[in-house]
CSV table of C-alpha atoms in Angstrom, one decimal:
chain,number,residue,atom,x,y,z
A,234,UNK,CA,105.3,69.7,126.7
A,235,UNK,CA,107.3,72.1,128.6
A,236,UNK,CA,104.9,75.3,129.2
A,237,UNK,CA,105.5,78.9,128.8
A,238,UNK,CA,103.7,82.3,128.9
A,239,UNK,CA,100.6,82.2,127.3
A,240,UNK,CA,99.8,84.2,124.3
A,241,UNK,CA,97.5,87.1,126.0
A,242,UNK,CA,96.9,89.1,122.7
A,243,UNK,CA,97.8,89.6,118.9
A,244,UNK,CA,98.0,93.2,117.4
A,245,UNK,CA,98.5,94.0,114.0
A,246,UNK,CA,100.0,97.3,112.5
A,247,UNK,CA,99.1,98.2,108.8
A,248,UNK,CA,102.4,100.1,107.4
A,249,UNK,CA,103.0,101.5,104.1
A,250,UNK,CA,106.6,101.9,102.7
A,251,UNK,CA,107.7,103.9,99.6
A,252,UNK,CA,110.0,101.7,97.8
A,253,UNK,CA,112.5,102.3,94.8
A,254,UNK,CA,110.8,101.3,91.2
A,255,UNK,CA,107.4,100.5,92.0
A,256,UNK,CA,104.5,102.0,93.9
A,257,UNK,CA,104.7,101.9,97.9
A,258,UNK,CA,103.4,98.5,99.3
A,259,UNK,CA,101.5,98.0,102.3
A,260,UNK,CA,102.3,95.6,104.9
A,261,UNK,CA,100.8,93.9,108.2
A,262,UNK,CA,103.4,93.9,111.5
A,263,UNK,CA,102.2,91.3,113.6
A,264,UNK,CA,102.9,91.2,117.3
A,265,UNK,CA,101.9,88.2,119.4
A,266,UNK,CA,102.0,89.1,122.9
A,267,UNK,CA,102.5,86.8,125.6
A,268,UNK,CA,101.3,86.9,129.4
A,269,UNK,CA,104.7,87.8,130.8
A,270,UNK,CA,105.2,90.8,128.6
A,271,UNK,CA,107.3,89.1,125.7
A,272,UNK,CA,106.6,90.3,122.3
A,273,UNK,CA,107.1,88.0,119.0
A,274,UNK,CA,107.3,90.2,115.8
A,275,UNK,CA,105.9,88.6,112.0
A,276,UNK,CA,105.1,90.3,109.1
A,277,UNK,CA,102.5,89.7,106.4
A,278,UNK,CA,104.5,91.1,103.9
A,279,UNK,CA,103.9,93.3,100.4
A,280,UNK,CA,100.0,93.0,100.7
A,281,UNK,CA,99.1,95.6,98.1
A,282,UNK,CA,101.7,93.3,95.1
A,283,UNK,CA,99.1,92.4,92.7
A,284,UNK,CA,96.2,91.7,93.3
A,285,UNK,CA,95.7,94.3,95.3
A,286,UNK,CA,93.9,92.4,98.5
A,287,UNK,CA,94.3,94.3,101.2
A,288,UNK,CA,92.2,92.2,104.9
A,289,UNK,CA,90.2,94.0,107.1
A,290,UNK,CA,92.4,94.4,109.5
A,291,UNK,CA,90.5,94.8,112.4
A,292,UNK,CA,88.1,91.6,112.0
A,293,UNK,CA,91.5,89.5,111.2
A,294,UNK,CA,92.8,90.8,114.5
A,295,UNK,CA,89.3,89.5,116.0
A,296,UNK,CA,89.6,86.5,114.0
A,297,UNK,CA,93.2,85.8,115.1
A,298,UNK,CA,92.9,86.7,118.9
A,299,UNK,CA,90.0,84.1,118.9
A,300,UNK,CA,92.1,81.2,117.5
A,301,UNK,CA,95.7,82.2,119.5
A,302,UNK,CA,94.6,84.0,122.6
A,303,UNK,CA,95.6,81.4,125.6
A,304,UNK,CA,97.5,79.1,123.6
A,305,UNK,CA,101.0,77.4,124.7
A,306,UNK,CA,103.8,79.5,122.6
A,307,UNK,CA,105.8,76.4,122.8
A,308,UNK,CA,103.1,74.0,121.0
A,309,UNK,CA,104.3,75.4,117.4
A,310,UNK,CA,103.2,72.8,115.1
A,311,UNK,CA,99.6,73.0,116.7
A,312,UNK,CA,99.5,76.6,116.1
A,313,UNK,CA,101.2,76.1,112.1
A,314,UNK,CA,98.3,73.6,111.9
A,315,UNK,CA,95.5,75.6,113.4
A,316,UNK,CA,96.0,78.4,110.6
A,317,UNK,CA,96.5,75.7,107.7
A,318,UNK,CA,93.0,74.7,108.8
A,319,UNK,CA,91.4,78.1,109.0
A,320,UNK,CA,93.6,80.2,106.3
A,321,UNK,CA,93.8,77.9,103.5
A,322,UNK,CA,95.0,78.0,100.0
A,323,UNK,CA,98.3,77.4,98.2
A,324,UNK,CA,98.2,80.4,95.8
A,325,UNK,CA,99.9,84.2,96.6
A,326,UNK,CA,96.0,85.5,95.0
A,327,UNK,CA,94.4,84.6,97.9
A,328,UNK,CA,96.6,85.9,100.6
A,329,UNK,CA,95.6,83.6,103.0
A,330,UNK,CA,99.6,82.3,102.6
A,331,UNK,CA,100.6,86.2,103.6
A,332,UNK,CA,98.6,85.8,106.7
A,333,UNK,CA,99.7,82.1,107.7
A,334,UNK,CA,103.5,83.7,107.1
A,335,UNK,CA,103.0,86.4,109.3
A,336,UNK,CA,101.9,84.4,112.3
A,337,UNK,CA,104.1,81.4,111.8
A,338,UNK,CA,107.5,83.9,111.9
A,339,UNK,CA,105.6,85.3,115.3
A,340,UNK,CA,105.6,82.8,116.8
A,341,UNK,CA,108.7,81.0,116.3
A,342,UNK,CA,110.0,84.7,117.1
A,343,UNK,CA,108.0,84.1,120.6
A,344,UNK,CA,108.9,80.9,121.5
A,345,UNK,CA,112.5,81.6,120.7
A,346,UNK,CA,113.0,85.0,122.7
A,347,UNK,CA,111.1,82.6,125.7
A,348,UNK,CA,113.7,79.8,125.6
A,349,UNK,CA,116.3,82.7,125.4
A,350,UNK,CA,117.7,81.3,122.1
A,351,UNK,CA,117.6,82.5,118.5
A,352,UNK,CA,115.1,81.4,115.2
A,353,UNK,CA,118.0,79.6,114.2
A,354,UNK,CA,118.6,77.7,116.8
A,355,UNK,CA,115.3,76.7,117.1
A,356,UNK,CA,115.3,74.9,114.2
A,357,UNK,CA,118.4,72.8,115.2
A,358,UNK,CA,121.1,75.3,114.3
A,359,UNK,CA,123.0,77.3,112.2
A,360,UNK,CA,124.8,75.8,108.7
A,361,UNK,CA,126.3,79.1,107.6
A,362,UNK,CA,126.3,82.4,108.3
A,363,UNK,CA,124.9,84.4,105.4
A,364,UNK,CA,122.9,83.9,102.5
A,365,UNK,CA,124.3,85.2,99.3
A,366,UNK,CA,122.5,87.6,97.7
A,367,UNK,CA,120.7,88.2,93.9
A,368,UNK,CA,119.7,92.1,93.2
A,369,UNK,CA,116.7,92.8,91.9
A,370,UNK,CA,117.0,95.0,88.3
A,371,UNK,CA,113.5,95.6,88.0
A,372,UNK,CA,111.8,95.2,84.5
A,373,UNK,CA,113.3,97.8,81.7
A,374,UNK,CA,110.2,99.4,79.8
A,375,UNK,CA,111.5,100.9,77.1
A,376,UNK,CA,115.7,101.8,75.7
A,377,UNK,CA,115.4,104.7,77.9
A,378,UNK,CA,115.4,102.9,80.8
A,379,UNK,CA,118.7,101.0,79.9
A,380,UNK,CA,121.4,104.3,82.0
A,381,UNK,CA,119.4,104.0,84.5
A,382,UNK,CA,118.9,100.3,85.1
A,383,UNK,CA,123.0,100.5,84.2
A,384,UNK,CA,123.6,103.0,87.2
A,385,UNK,CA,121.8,101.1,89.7
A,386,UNK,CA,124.1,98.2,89.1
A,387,UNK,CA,126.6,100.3,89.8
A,388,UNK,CA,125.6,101.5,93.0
A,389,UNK,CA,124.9,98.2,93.7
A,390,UNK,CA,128.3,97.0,93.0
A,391,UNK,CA,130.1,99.7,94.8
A,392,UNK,CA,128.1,98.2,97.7
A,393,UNK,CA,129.7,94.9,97.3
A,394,UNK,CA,126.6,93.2,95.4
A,395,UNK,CA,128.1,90.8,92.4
A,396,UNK,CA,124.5,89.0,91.8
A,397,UNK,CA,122.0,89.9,89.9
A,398,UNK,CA,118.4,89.0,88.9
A,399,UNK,CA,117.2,90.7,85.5
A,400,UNK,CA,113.1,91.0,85.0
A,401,UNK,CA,113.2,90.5,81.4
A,402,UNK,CA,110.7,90.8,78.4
A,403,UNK,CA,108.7,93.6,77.9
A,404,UNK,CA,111.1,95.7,76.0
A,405,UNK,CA,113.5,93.0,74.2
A,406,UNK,CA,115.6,95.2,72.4
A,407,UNK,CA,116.2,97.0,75.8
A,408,UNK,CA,116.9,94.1,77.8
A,409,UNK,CA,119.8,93.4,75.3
A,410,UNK,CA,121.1,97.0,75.2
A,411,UNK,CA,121.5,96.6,78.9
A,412,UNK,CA,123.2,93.4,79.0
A,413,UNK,CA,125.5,94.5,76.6
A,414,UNK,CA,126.4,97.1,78.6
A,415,UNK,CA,126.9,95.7,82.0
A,416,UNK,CA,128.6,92.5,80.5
A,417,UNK,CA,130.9,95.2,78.5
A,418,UNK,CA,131.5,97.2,81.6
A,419,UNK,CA,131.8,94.7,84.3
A,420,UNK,CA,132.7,91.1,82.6
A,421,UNK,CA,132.9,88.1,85.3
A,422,UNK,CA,132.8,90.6,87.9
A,423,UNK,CA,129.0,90.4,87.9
A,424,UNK,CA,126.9,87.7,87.5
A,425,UNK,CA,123.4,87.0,86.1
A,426,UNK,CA,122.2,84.8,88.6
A,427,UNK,CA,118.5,84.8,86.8
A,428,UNK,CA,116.3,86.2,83.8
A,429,UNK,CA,113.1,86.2,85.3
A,430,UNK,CA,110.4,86.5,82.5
A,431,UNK,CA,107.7,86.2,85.4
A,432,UNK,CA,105.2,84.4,83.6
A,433,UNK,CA,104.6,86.5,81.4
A,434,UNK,CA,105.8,85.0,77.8
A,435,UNK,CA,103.2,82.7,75.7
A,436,UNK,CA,106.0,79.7,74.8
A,437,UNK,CA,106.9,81.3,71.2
A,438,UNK,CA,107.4,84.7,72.5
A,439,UNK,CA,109.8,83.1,75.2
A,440,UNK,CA,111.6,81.2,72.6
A,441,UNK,CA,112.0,84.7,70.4
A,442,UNK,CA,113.6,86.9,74.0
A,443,UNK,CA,115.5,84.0,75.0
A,444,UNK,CA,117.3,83.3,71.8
A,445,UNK,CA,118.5,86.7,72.1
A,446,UNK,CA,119.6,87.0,75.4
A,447,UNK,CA,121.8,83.8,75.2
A,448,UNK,CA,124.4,86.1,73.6
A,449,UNK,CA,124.9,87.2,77.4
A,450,UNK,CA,126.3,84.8,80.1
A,451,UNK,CA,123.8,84.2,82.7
A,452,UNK,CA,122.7,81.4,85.3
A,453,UNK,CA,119.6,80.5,85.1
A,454,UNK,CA,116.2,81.2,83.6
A,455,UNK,CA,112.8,81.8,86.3
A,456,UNK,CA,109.3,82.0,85.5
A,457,UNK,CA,109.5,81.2,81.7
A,458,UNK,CA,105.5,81.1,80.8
A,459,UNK,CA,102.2,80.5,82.6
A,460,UNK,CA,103.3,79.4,86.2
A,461,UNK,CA,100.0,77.6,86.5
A,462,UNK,CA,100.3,75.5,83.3
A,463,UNK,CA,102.8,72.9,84.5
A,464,UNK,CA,103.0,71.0,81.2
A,465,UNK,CA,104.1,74.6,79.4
A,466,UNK,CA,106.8,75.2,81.9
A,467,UNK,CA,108.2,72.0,81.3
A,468,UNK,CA,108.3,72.5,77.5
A,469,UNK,CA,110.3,75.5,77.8
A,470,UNK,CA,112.7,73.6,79.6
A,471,UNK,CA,113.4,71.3,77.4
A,472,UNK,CA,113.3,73.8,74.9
A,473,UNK,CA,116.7,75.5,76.3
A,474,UNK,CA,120.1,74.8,77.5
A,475,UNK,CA,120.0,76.8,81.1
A,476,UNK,CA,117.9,75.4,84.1
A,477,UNK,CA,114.5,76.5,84.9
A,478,UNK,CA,113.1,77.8,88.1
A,479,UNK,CA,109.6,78.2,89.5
A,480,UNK,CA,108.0,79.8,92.5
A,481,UNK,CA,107.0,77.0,94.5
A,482,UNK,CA,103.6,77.8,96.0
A,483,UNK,CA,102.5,74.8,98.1
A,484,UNK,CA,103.6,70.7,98.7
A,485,UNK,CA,101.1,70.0,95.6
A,486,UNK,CA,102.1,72.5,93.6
A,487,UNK,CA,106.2,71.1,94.3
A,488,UNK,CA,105.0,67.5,93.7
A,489,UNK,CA,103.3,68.9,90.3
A,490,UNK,CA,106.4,70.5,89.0
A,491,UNK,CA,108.3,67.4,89.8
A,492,UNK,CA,106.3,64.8,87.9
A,493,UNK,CA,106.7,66.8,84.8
A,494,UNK,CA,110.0,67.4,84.9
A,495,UNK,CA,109.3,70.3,84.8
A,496,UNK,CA,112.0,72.8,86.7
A,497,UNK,CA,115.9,72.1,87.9
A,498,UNK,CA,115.3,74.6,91.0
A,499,UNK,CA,112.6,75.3,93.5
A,500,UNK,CA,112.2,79.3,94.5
A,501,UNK,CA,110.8,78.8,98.0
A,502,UNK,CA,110.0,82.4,99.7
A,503,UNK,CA,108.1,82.8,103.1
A,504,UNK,CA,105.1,84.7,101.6
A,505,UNK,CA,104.3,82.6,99.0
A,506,UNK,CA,105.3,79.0,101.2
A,507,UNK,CA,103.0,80.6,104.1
A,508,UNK,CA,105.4,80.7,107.1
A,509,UNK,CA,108.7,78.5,108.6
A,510,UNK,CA,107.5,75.6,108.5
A,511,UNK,CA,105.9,75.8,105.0
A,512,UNK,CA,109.5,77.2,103.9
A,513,UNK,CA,110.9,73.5,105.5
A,514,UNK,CA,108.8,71.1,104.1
A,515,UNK,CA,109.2,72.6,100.2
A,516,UNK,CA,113.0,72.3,101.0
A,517,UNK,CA,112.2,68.9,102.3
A,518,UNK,CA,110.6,68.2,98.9
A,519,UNK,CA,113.1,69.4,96.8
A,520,UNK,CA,116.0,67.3,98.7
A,521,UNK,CA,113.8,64.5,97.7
A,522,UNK,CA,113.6,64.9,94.3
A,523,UNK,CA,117.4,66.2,94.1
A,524,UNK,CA,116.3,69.4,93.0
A,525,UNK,CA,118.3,72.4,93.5
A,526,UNK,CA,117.2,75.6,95.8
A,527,UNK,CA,117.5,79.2,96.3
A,528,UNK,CA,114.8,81.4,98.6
A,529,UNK,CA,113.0,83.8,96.6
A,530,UNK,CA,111.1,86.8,98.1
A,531,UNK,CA,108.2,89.0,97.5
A,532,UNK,CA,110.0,92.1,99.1
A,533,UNK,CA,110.3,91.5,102.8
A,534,UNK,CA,110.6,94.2,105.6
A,535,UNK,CA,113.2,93.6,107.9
A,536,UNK,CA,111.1,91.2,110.3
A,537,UNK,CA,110.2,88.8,107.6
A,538,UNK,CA,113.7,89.1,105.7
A,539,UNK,CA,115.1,88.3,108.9
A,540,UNK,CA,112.8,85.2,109.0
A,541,UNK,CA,114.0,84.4,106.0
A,542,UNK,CA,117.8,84.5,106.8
A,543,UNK,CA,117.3,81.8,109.9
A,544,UNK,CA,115.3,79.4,107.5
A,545,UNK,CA,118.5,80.1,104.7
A,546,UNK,CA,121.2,79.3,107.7
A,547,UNK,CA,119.3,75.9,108.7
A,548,UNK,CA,118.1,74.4,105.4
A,549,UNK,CA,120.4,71.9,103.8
A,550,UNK,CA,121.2,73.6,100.7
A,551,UNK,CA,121.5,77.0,99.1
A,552,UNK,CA,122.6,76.7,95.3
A,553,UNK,CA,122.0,80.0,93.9
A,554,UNK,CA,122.1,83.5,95.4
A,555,UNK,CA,118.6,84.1,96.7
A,556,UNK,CA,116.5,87.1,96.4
A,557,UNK,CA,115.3,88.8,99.9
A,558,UNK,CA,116.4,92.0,99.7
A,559,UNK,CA,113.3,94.3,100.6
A,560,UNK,CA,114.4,96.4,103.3
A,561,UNK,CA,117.6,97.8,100.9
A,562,UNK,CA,114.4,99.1,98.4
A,563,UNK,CA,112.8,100.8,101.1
A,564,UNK,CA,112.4,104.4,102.0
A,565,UNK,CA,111.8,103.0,105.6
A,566,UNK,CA,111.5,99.7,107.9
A,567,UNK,CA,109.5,98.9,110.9
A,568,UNK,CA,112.8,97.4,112.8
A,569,UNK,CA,115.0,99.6,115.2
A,570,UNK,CA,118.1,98.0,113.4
A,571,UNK,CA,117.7,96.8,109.8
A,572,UNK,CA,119.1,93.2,108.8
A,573,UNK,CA,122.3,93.8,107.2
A,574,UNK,CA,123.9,93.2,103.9
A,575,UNK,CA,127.4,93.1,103.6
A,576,UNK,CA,129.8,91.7,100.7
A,577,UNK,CA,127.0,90.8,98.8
A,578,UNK,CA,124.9,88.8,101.3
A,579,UNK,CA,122.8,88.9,103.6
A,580,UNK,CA,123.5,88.0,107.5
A,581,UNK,CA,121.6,86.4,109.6
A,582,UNK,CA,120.9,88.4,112.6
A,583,UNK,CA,122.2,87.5,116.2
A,584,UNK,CA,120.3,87.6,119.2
A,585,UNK,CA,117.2,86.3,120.5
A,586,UNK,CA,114.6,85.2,118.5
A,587,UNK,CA,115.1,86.6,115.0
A,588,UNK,CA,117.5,89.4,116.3
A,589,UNK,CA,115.9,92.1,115.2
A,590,UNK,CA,113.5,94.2,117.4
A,591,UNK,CA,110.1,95.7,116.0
A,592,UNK,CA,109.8,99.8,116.0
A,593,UNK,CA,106.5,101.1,115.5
């Protein structure tokens, strides 16, 4: 194995961002230095999105400087390995898969900038140059949310979104009120990529919301009931005529979901997969099966959205607009260039590494 700089040191940076609809979320920017001065940037991302489980963030820098300090940037899969074996767990309540991300986009960051070459290269090169892009319209409470919810699609629009992804359900009758009004205003110029019930719904109260939104056109349904009761999900698929999507949380979570039959599309997001190379094999699942794909998120920063972006040019298929789209919902960014979004997607950053450079 060809050797580079050694990793002299990891430093993490708590940051909290105000974001629009929801309370401000606290994140981890990782730096992994290495001997010759190179810096790789991660991010464990949205730490305080329920539950609220926020490290101690000096004993995991302890903890992570004792694994990583001295290690060969170049020897990825050892290192991908090394945190499997000492962060564990499959599930986003734990948060070991938050801190697993944030090194494993680090360090592919490292190793890239070393070789002088981007993320995306890395991983054996670009197949397109954007990924399209779902906007978030965050859960309507009550009717007098519907104007609002209404004139942030049009803001969104005049910025050259066309996707959307409704969080549906806790107010039905306001849901449909603002469907009917975007669908009235807008027609095929906007699309419903997903109603995202967020596992929410017990499986009669599903039925009831989504016999009334099926007046509307829309995509795809995400998150129907319980995401933990596999054998429920796969009722309410075959309990409706659009395909299902799930949050795929680990390779025996994927290999669940496929032996019941129980979604048409796998949501694989860098958080929840626990870094790049948990993002690759979930793809690598779903080819096998010949299930469908999108990337889903849990509100990125630029560093991890960027992250994000190099897995979405390499993998071998994108079927539905995907959902990263963090760093256009915050009031700031820890990047001295934001990733970009432009005609409704998002581009993948050039440069070295992941293209964007960390400013703290």
């Amino acid at each position: 194995m060809h050797a580079l700089p050694s990793i002299s040191a990891v430093r993490l940076h708590p940051v909290r961002t105000g974001r629009l609809y929801g309370e401000p979320s606290t994140h981890i920017v990782v730096q992994l230095l290495a001997a010759d001065g190179t810096i790789g940037w991660g991010e464990m991302s949205d730490l305080s999105h329920l539950p609220a489980l926020m490290p101690d963030v000096a004993d995991l820098a302890l903890c992570l400087n004792a694994l990583l300090a001295g290690r060969n940037p170049a020897d990825i899969n050892a290192i991908e390995d090394l945190m499997l074996l000492n962060f564990p767990g499959g599930r986003f309540h734990g948060k070991a898969c938050l801190v697993r991300a944030g090194i494993s986009i680090a360090i592919h960051d490292l190793k890239a900038r070393l070789l002088g070459i981007s993320v995306s290269d890395l991983l054996g090169g670009p197949r397109r140059a954007n990924v399209p892009i779902c906007y978030p319209v965050f859960r309507l409470w009550s009717r007098a949310d519907v104007a609002d919810r209404v004139r942030m699609v049009d803001q969104q629009v005049a910025k050259g979104f066309h996707a959307f992804r409704l969080y549906f359900g806790h107010a039905t009758d306001a849901d449909v009120e603002f469907l009917a009004a975007v669908c009235g205003k807008y027609g095929d110029k906007v699309q419903f990529t997903s109603l995202d019930g967020s596992g929410l719904f017990t499986l009669p109260a599903f039925r009831r919301a989504y016999k009334r939104l099926s007046a509307f056109p829309f995509v795809s349904v995400e998150s129907p009931v319980d995401r933990d009761d596999v054998d429920l999900i796969a009722e309410a698929r075959r309990s409706i005529d659009h395909p299902v999507s799930e949050h795929v949380r680990s390779p025996e979570y994927a290999i669940r979901l496929i032996r019941a039959k129980a979604v048409d599309i796998f949501n694989i997001s860098i958080t929840v997969a626990g870094g790049i190379q948990g993002m690759q094999k979930l793809f690598a699942l779903a080819d096998s099966a010949n299930l469908e794909c999108l990337i889903g998120t849990t509100q990125e920063l630029s560093i991890a959205t960027a992250a994000q972006a190099h897995v979405g040019a390499t993998c071998l298929r994108l079927d539905y607009a995907s959902d990263p789209v963090g760093p256009s919902l915050y009031e700031h960014d820890v990047t001295v260039e934001p990733v970009r979004f432009a005609n409704g997607s998002l581009e993948v950053p050039a440069g070295l590494g992941l293209g964007v450079e960390g400013d703290l």
